[in-house]
C-alpha cells in the first residue's frame, strides 16, 4: 500500500509554484542593494529581469519536445535541482568572480531553467490529478505562487531587519535547501505521466485554432500586467515613494502578493459559478485603475494601496486564461501548456523590461515608467470582448 497519494502530488505542485515564486521575486528585492554593493546600473538590473524570463521562455519552448519523452517526474526533480544549484551559486559567484554581475547572471540563468520547467509541467500534473473542480484547482495552484511571493518578501524583510541586507547570500542558501527538499518530495509522490501525443491536440493544430491565438495574447498581457508591477514594486516604493526598504517591501510587493493570492482563492471558489470571460474583463478594468492610482497619486500611502489593488486585479488573469483554454480545448497536450507558458513568460519579460527602458529614458522616474503598463490590461479587454459571441466562454 502506497503511503503517498495524489493529494500529496498536488501538495508537491503547490510547493513547486512557491519555489518558482522565490525564483522570480528574490532578485528584485535585492536590486537597490546590488546597485551599491556591486555597482550595478539600472539597465543591468533590467537585464536581470529580462534574463530570468527569457531563460524560462527558452525552456518553456523546448520542453514541449522532451518532457513527454523523459517523463514528468524526472523533469520536475530536475527543475528543483536546477533551482537549488542556482540559489547556491547566487550566494557564492558574485563574491568569488572578478565580474560580480556575470556571477549573478550565471546563477540566475541556472535557477531560471528550473523555474521554466516548473511553469510548463506543474499545471498539467495538477490537471491530470483526480478533481471535481479543475478550474478551481488550477486557480488554487496559482495562488501558491502568490503565497511563495509573500513568504520570500516576509522572510527577506525579517532577515534584513535582524541581520542586514549585506548578508542576503545566506538567505539564498536557505532557499537552495527549500528547493532541494521539494525535489526530494516530488521523487516520492505518484505522477500520472503524459498520454501518447496522438490522443491529444497536436502542436501543429494549436495555432489553427482562433481561440488558442487569443489565449496566447491573453497570456502575454496577463504576464506583462502582473510582472510590470510586482518586479518593480520594491524599487518603486523605495526610490519613487521614498519609504524605507522594510516598509516598501511589506506595503508594496508583499501587499500585492497577498491580495493576488486572496483573489486567486476567491476565483477558485467562484470559477464553476461565474462566466470567466466577464470576470476577467472586470479584473482588467480594475487593473487599469490600480496602475493609475499607484502612478499618479502624490501620496505614498495611496500609491502603495494602488500597488496592492493591482495584485488583486491581476489575480485571475493567468489561471483564468488557462481555465478558459482547457475548457475550450479539453484534450490538452503538454505542448499546449508549454506554448501558454511561453506566452505568459514573454509577457513577464516584456512587461518589466519595457517599463525599465521607459523609466531609464525618463531619467529614472519609475512612476512615469509604470503608467505605460495600462496598455496590457487594455489589450486583455479588447481580446476578451472579441469572444462575446461564443457563449461557451
Short mmCIF file of C-alpha atoms in Angstrom, two decimals:
data_model
loop_
_atom_site.label_atom_id
_atom_site.label_comp_id
_atom_site.label_asym_id
_atom_site.label_seq_id
_atom_site.Cartn_x
_atom_site.Cartn_y
_atom_site.Cartn_z
CA UNK A 1 0.00 0.00 0.00
CA UNK A 2 1.38 3.36 -1.05
CA UNK A 3 1.85 5.91 1.71
CA UNK A 4 1.59 8.88 -0.66
CA UNK A 5 -1.36 9.60 -2.97
CA UNK A 6 -2.44 12.23 -5.49
CA UNK A 7 -3.28 14.70 -2.72
CA UNK A 8 0.42 14.66 -1.88
CA UNK A 9 1.19 15.14 -5.59
CA UNK A 10 -0.95 18.28 -5.64
CA UNK A 11 0.76 19.48 -2.45
CA UNK A 12 4.17 19.00 -4.09
CA UNK A 13 2.90 21.01 -7.07
CA UNK A 14 1.71 23.80 -4.77
CA UNK A 15 5.15 23.94 -3.14
CA UNK A 16 6.73 23.82 -6.61
CA UNK A 17 4.92 27.02 -7.50
CA UNK A 18 6.25 28.55 -4.28
CA UNK A 19 9.75 27.65 -5.46
CA UNK A 20 9.01 29.37 -8.76
CA UNK A 21 7.79 32.45 -6.89
CA UNK A 22 11.05 32.62 -4.97
CA UNK A 23 12.99 32.34 -8.24
CA UNK A 24 11.03 35.21 -9.81
CA UNK A 25 10.85 37.54 -6.81
CA UNK A 26 14.01 37.14 -4.73
CA UNK A 27 16.41 39.04 -7.00
CA UNK A 28 14.20 42.16 -7.41
CA UNK A 29 14.23 42.57 -3.62
CA UNK A 30 18.00 42.93 -3.84
CA UNK A 31 18.18 45.38 -6.75
CA UNK A 32 18.84 48.50 -4.68
CA UNK A 33 21.40 46.67 -2.53
CA UNK A 34 23.15 45.13 -5.54
CA UNK A 35 23.30 48.56 -7.18
CA UNK A 36 25.50 49.88 -4.37
CA UNK A 37 27.31 46.67 -3.36
CA UNK A 38 28.35 45.58 -6.86
CA UNK A 39 27.93 48.91 -8.70
CA UNK A 40 25.21 47.51 -11.00
CA UNK A 41 23.38 50.04 -13.18
CA UNK A 42 19.64 50.33 -13.84
CA UNK A 43 19.97 48.88 -17.38
CA UNK A 44 21.87 45.91 -15.91
CA UNK A 45 19.16 45.40 -13.27
CA UNK A 46 16.59 45.50 -16.08
CA UNK A 47 18.59 42.86 -17.94
CA UNK A 48 18.40 40.57 -14.88
CA UNK A 49 14.61 40.62 -15.09
CA UNK A 50 14.83 40.04 -18.83
CA UNK A 51 17.26 37.15 -18.39
CA UNK A 52 15.08 35.43 -15.79
CA UNK A 53 12.08 35.23 -18.05
CA UNK A 54 13.94 34.86 -21.35
CA UNK A 55 15.56 31.71 -19.95
CA UNK A 56 12.14 30.48 -18.87
CA UNK A 57 10.78 31.19 -22.36
CA UNK A 58 13.51 29.08 -23.96
CA UNK A 59 12.88 26.22 -21.53
CA UNK A 60 9.11 26.53 -21.97
CA UNK A 61 9.53 26.21 -25.71
CA UNK A 62 11.95 23.29 -25.86
CA UNK A 63 10.28 21.36 -23.03
CA UNK A 64 7.31 20.72 -25.32
CA UNK A 65 9.60 18.40 -27.25
CA UNK A 66 11.29 16.45 -24.46
CA UNK A 67 9.01 16.47 -21.38
CA UNK A 68 6.67 13.77 -22.69
CA UNK A 69 9.60 11.55 -23.65
CA UNK A 70 11.62 11.94 -20.45
CA UNK A 71 8.60 11.90 -18.16
CA UNK A 72 7.10 14.48 -15.83
CA UNK A 73 8.65 13.12 -12.65
CA UNK A 74 12.25 13.23 -13.89
CA UNK A 75 11.74 16.71 -15.32
CA UNK A 76 10.21 18.03 -12.09
CA UNK A 77 13.03 16.60 -9.99
CA UNK A 78 15.49 18.18 -12.42
CA UNK A 79 13.66 21.50 -12.16
CA UNK A 80 14.20 21.60 -8.41
CA UNK A 81 17.86 20.60 -8.78
CA UNK A 82 18.49 23.48 -11.20
CA UNK A 83 16.70 25.88 -8.86
CA UNK A 84 18.66 24.65 -5.86
CA UNK A 85 22.03 24.92 -7.61
CA UNK A 86 21.15 28.39 -8.88
CA UNK A 87 20.38 29.67 -5.38
CA UNK A 88 23.56 28.09 -4.04
CA UNK A 89 25.75 29.73 -6.66
CA UNK A 90 23.96 33.08 -6.33
CA UNK A 91 25.35 33.36 -2.84
CA UNK A 92 28.88 32.40 -3.96
CA UNK A 93 29.75 33.55 -7.50
CA UNK A 94 29.28 37.33 -7.10
CA UNK A 95 31.89 37.24 -4.32
CA UNK A 96 34.46 34.97 -5.98
CA UNK A 97 34.27 36.18 -9.59
CA UNK A 98 36.02 39.33 -10.73
CA UNK A 99 32.85 40.36 -12.56
CA UNK A 100 30.15 40.14 -9.89
CA UNK A 101 27.39 40.90 -12.37
CA UNK A 102 28.42 37.91 -14.50
CA UNK A 103 28.29 35.71 -11.38
CA UNK A 104 24.72 36.86 -10.76
CA UNK A 105 23.81 36.23 -14.40
CA UNK A 106 25.16 32.66 -14.34
CA UNK A 107 23.32 31.84 -11.12
CA UNK A 108 20.03 33.35 -12.23
CA UNK A 109 20.27 31.53 -15.58
CA UNK A 110 20.51 28.20 -13.74
CA UNK A 111 17.60 28.67 -11.39
CA UNK A 112 15.52 30.15 -14.21
CA UNK A 113 15.90 26.82 -16.05
CA UNK A 114 14.23 25.17 -13.06
CA UNK A 115 11.52 27.82 -13.00
CA UNK A 116 10.79 27.31 -16.69
CA UNK A 117 10.32 23.57 -16.22
CA UNK A 118 8.03 24.15 -13.25
CA UNK A 119 5.98 26.62 -15.28
CA UNK A 120 5.30 24.07 -18.01
CA UNK A 121 4.89 20.87 -16.01
CA UNK A 122 3.13 21.71 -12.76
CA UNK A 123 -0.16 22.77 -14.41
CA UNK A 124 -0.64 19.58 -16.48
CA UNK A 125 0.29 17.43 -13.47
CA UNK A 126 -2.43 19.13 -11.38
CA UNK A 127 -4.81 18.90 -14.35
CA UNK A 128 -4.21 15.13 -14.53
CA UNK A 129 -4.87 14.53 -10.81
CA UNK A 130 -8.44 13.47 -9.84
CA UNK A 131 -10.53 16.57 -9.02
CA UNK A 132 -14.18 17.67 -9.15
CA UNK A 133 -13.25 21.29 -9.93
CA UNK A 134 -10.38 21.56 -12.40
CA UNK A 135 -10.65 25.35 -12.80
CA UNK A 136 -10.74 25.82 -9.04
CA UNK A 137 -7.73 23.53 -8.56
CA UNK A 138 -5.82 25.47 -11.21
CA UNK A 139 -6.56 28.82 -9.59
CA UNK A 140 -5.68 27.46 -6.15
CA UNK A 141 -2.41 26.19 -7.61
CA UNK A 142 -1.58 29.65 -8.93
CA UNK A 143 -2.44 31.18 -5.56
CA UNK A 144 0.55 29.33 -4.15
CA UNK A 145 2.77 31.38 -6.44
CA UNK A 146 1.41 34.37 -4.52
CA UNK A 147 1.98 32.76 -1.12
CA UNK A 148 5.50 31.93 -2.21
CA UNK A 149 5.96 35.59 -3.07
CA UNK A 150 4.60 36.58 0.34
CA UNK A 151 7.00 34.17 2.05
CA UNK A 152 10.08 35.37 0.17
CA UNK A 153 9.25 39.02 0.90
CA UNK A 154 8.29 38.46 4.55
CA UNK A 155 11.25 36.21 5.28
CA UNK A 156 13.61 38.58 3.46
CA UNK A 157 12.27 41.64 5.31
CA UNK A 158 12.64 39.93 8.70
CA UNK A 159 16.08 38.62 7.80
CA UNK A 160 17.31 42.02 6.60
CA UNK A 161 15.91 43.72 9.70
CA UNK A 162 17.85 41.40 12.02
CA UNK A 163 20.97 40.55 10.04
CA UNK A 164 21.28 43.37 7.49
CA UNK A 165 20.87 43.40 3.73
CA UNK A 166 24.60 42.75 3.24
CA UNK A 167 24.07 39.16 4.42
CA UNK A 168 21.50 38.36 1.73
CA UNK A 169 23.58 35.43 0.43
CA UNK A 170 22.72 33.32 3.48
CA UNK A 171 19.06 33.71 2.61
CA UNK A 172 19.89 32.43 -0.87
CA UNK A 173 21.43 29.32 0.72
CA UNK A 174 18.21 28.76 2.71
CA UNK A 175 16.12 28.90 -0.48
CA UNK A 176 18.56 26.41 -2.02
CA UNK A 177 17.66 23.91 0.72
CA UNK A 178 13.92 24.62 0.34
CA UNK A 179 14.02 23.82 -3.39
CA UNK A 180 16.10 20.69 -2.82
CA UNK A 181 13.67 19.31 -0.23
CA UNK A 182 10.68 19.70 -2.54
CA UNK A 183 12.62 17.96 -5.29
CA UNK A 184 13.01 15.01 -2.94
CA UNK A 185 9.27 15.19 -2.17
CA UNK A 186 8.48 15.00 -5.90
CA UNK A 187 10.57 11.85 -6.18
CA UNK A 188 8.23 10.14 -3.70
CA UNK A 189 4.74 11.13 -4.93
CA UNK A 190 2.75 9.37 -7.70
CA UNK A 191 2.52 11.23 -11.01
CA UNK A 192 0.32 10.42 -13.99
CA UNK A 193 2.71 10.52 -16.92
CA UNK A 194 1.56 12.11 -20.22
CA UNK A 195 -0.53 10.11 -22.67
CA UNK A 196 0.52 9.44 -26.21
CA UNK A 197 0.54 12.74 -28.07
CA UNK A 198 -1.64 11.42 -30.90
CA UNK A 199 -4.54 11.15 -28.44
CA UNK A 200 -4.33 14.86 -27.74
CA UNK A 201 -4.34 18.17 -29.54
CA UNK A 202 -1.34 18.14 -31.88
CA UNK A 203 1.16 21.01 -31.82
CA UNK A 204 0.67 21.88 -35.46
CA UNK A 205 -3.08 22.29 -34.96
CA UNK A 206 -2.89 24.63 -31.98
CA UNK A 207 -2.26 27.82 -33.93
CA UNK A 208 -5.01 26.97 -36.41
CA UNK A 209 -7.47 27.47 -33.58
CA UNK A 210 -8.65 31.10 -33.30
CA UNK A 211 -9.39 30.74 -29.60
CA UNK A 212 -5.86 29.50 -28.87
CA UNK A 213 -4.37 32.53 -30.62
CA UNK A 214 -6.49 34.81 -28.43
CA UNK A 215 -5.46 32.77 -25.38
CA UNK A 216 -1.80 33.36 -26.28
CA UNK A 217 -2.44 37.12 -26.48
CA UNK A 218 -4.21 36.98 -23.10
CA UNK A 219 -1.30 35.12 -21.54
CA UNK A 220 1.26 37.62 -22.87
CA UNK A 221 -0.68 40.58 -21.49
CA UNK A 222 -1.51 38.80 -18.21
CA UNK A 223 2.17 38.16 -17.54
CA UNK A 224 3.10 41.71 -18.51
CA UNK A 225 0.37 43.35 -16.39
CA UNK A 226 1.33 41.27 -13.35
CA UNK A 227 5.12 41.42 -13.53
CA UNK A 228 5.42 45.06 -14.58
CA UNK A 229 4.16 45.96 -11.11
CA UNK A 230 5.48 43.08 -9.00
CA UNK A 231 9.05 43.21 -10.35
CA UNK A 232 9.43 46.95 -9.86
CA UNK A 233 7.22 47.44 -6.77
CA UNK A 234 10.09 47.17 -4.28
CA UNK A 235 12.29 49.66 -6.13
CA UNK A 236 9.25 51.85 -6.85
CA UNK A 237 8.38 52.08 -3.16
CA UNK A 238 11.95 52.71 -2.08
CA UNK A 239 13.03 55.21 -4.73
CA UNK A 240 9.93 56.85 -6.19
CA UNK A 241 7.88 56.96 -2.99
CA UNK A 242 10.79 57.49 -0.60
CA UNK A 243 9.77 54.91 2.03
CA UNK A 244 12.21 52.60 3.82
CA UNK A 245 13.25 49.22 2.42
CA UNK A 246 11.25 47.27 5.02
CA UNK A 247 8.11 49.39 4.73
CA UNK A 248 8.38 49.44 0.95
CA UNK A 249 8.64 45.65 0.63
CA UNK A 250 5.83 44.97 3.11
CA UNK A 251 3.43 47.60 1.78
CA UNK A 252 4.39 47.22 -1.88
CA UNK A 253 5.24 43.80 -3.35
CA UNK A 254 4.08 41.81 -0.31
CA UNK A 255 0.68 43.52 -0.16
CA UNK A 256 0.50 42.98 -3.94
CA UNK A 257 1.14 39.26 -3.47
CA UNK A 258 -1.28 38.88 -0.53
CA UNK A 259 -4.16 40.41 -2.48
CA UNK A 260 -3.21 38.43 -5.60
CA UNK A 261 -3.25 35.20 -3.59
CA UNK A 262 -6.55 36.15 -1.97
CA UNK A 263 -8.02 36.95 -5.37
CA UNK A 264 -6.96 33.55 -6.71
CA UNK A 265 -8.54 31.74 -3.77
CA UNK A 266 -11.78 33.68 -4.39
CA UNK A 267 -11.59 32.82 -8.08
CA UNK A 268 -11.03 29.14 -7.26
CA UNK A 269 -14.30 29.16 -5.28
CA UNK A 270 -16.27 31.04 -7.95
CA UNK A 271 -14.81 29.58 -11.15
CA UNK A 272 -17.56 26.99 -11.63
CA UNK A 273 -20.33 29.51 -10.94
CA UNK A 274 -19.33 32.56 -12.97
CA UNK A 275 -18.65 33.48 -16.58
CA UNK A 276 -14.88 33.64 -16.57
CA UNK A 277 -14.68 35.97 -19.58
CA UNK A 278 -16.72 38.70 -17.85
CA UNK A 279 -14.78 38.22 -14.61
CA UNK A 280 -11.52 38.79 -16.48
CA UNK A 281 -12.86 41.93 -18.19
CA UNK A 282 -13.77 43.44 -14.82
CA UNK A 283 -10.33 42.44 -13.50
CA UNK A 284 -8.60 44.19 -16.40
CA UNK A 285 -10.60 47.39 -15.82
CA UNK A 286 -9.63 47.31 -12.13
CA UNK A 287 -6.01 46.76 -13.18
CA UNK A 288 -6.02 49.97 -15.23
CA UNK A 289 -7.50 51.89 -12.31
CA UNK A 290 -4.91 50.49 -9.88
CA UNK A 291 -1.98 51.48 -12.11
CA UNK A 292 -3.34 55.00 -12.41
CA UNK A 293 -3.73 55.26 -8.61
CA UNK A 294 -0.20 53.98 -7.99
CA UNK A 295 1.48 56.20 -10.57
CA UNK A 296 -0.49 59.44 -10.36
CA UNK A 297 -1.08 59.80 -6.63
CA UNK A 298 1.09 62.28 -4.76
CA UNK A 299 0.55 60.35 -1.51
CA UNK A 300 2.90 57.37 -0.87
CA UNK A 301 0.16 55.66 1.16
CA UNK A 302 -2.42 55.91 -1.63
CA UNK A 303 0.19 54.89 -4.23
CA UNK A 304 1.04 51.77 -2.21
CA UNK A 305 -2.69 50.98 -1.94
CA UNK A 306 -2.77 51.18 -5.73
CA UNK A 307 0.10 48.65 -5.88
CA UNK A 308 -1.81 46.30 -3.60
CA UNK A 309 -5.08 46.62 -5.54
CA UNK A 310 -3.14 45.80 -8.70
CA UNK A 311 -2.31 42.43 -7.13
CA UNK A 312 -6.00 41.61 -6.71
CA UNK A 313 -6.84 42.86 -10.20
CA UNK A 314 -4.32 40.56 -11.94
CA UNK A 315 -5.07 37.54 -9.73
CA UNK A 316 -7.45 35.74 -12.10
CA UNK A 317 -5.79 36.66 -15.40
CA UNK A 318 -3.24 33.84 -15.70
CA UNK A 319 -5.24 30.93 -14.16
CA UNK A 320 -8.45 32.24 -15.74
CA UNK A 321 -6.90 32.14 -19.21
CA UNK A 322 -5.64 28.59 -18.64
CA UNK A 323 -9.08 27.53 -17.37
CA UNK A 324 -10.78 29.06 -20.41
CA UNK A 325 -8.35 27.28 -22.70
CA UNK A 326 -8.69 23.85 -21.08
CA UNK A 327 -12.50 24.15 -21.23
CA UNK A 328 -12.42 25.06 -24.90
CA UNK A 329 -9.64 22.59 -25.74
CA UNK A 330 -10.15 19.67 -23.30
CA UNK A 331 -7.63 17.33 -24.97
CA UNK A 332 -4.80 19.39 -23.53
CA UNK A 333 -1.30 18.30 -24.50
CA UNK A 334 1.98 19.21 -22.88
CA UNK A 335 2.64 21.36 -25.95
CA UNK A 336 -0.49 23.42 -25.26
CA UNK A 337 0.58 24.14 -21.69
CA UNK A 338 4.12 24.81 -22.90
CA UNK A 339 3.02 27.37 -25.50
CA UNK A 340 0.76 29.10 -22.99
CA UNK A 341 3.69 29.21 -20.58
CA UNK A 342 5.90 30.63 -23.34
CA UNK A 343 3.31 33.33 -23.99
CA UNK A 344 2.99 34.14 -20.30
CA UNK A 345 6.73 34.35 -19.85
CA UNK A 346 7.08 36.55 -22.92
CA UNK A 347 4.72 38.91 -21.13
CA UNK A 348 6.66 38.51 -17.88
CA UNK A 349 9.80 39.51 -19.80
CA UNK A 350 8.49 42.32 -21.97
CA UNK A 351 6.38 43.96 -19.26
CA UNK A 352 9.06 44.79 -16.66
CA UNK A 353 11.76 45.15 -19.35
CA UNK A 354 9.71 47.72 -21.26
CA UNK A 355 8.99 49.61 -18.05
CA UNK A 356 12.70 49.55 -17.19
CA UNK A 357 13.60 51.02 -20.58
CA UNK A 358 10.91 53.70 -20.38
CA UNK A 359 11.93 54.57 -16.82
CA UNK A 360 15.57 54.90 -17.85
CA UNK A 361 14.55 57.12 -20.80
CA UNK A 362 12.58 59.33 -18.39
CA UNK A 363 15.50 59.94 -16.10
CA UNK A 364 14.84 57.06 -13.71
CA UNK A 365 11.29 58.09 -12.77
CA UNK A 366 9.54 54.78 -12.05
CA UNK A 367 6.11 56.30 -11.57
CA UNK A 368 6.31 57.79 -15.07
CA UNK A 369 7.51 54.47 -16.47
CA UNK A 370 4.94 52.26 -14.74
CA UNK A 371 1.94 54.19 -16.05
CA UNK A 372 2.62 52.78 -19.52
CA UNK A 373 1.62 49.37 -18.13
CA UNK A 374 -2.07 50.16 -18.65
CA UNK A 375 -1.62 49.07 -22.27
CA UNK A 376 -1.55 45.42 -21.16
CA UNK A 377 -4.96 45.21 -19.41
CA UNK A 378 -6.39 47.34 -22.23
CA UNK A 379 -5.40 44.67 -24.77
CA UNK A 380 -6.89 41.99 -22.48
CA UNK A 381 -10.25 43.80 -22.51
CA UNK A 382 -10.24 44.12 -26.32
CA UNK A 383 -9.29 40.44 -26.75
CA UNK A 384 -11.99 39.19 -24.37
CA UNK A 385 -14.65 41.36 -25.99
CA UNK A 386 -13.83 39.64 -29.29
CA UNK A 387 -15.09 36.39 -27.69
CA UNK A 388 -18.51 37.80 -26.76
CA UNK A 389 -20.38 35.82 -29.37
CA UNK A 390 -19.07 32.50 -28.04
CA UNK A 391 -21.37 31.57 -25.16
CA UNK A 392 -19.22 28.63 -24.09
CA UNK A 393 -16.73 31.10 -22.68
#
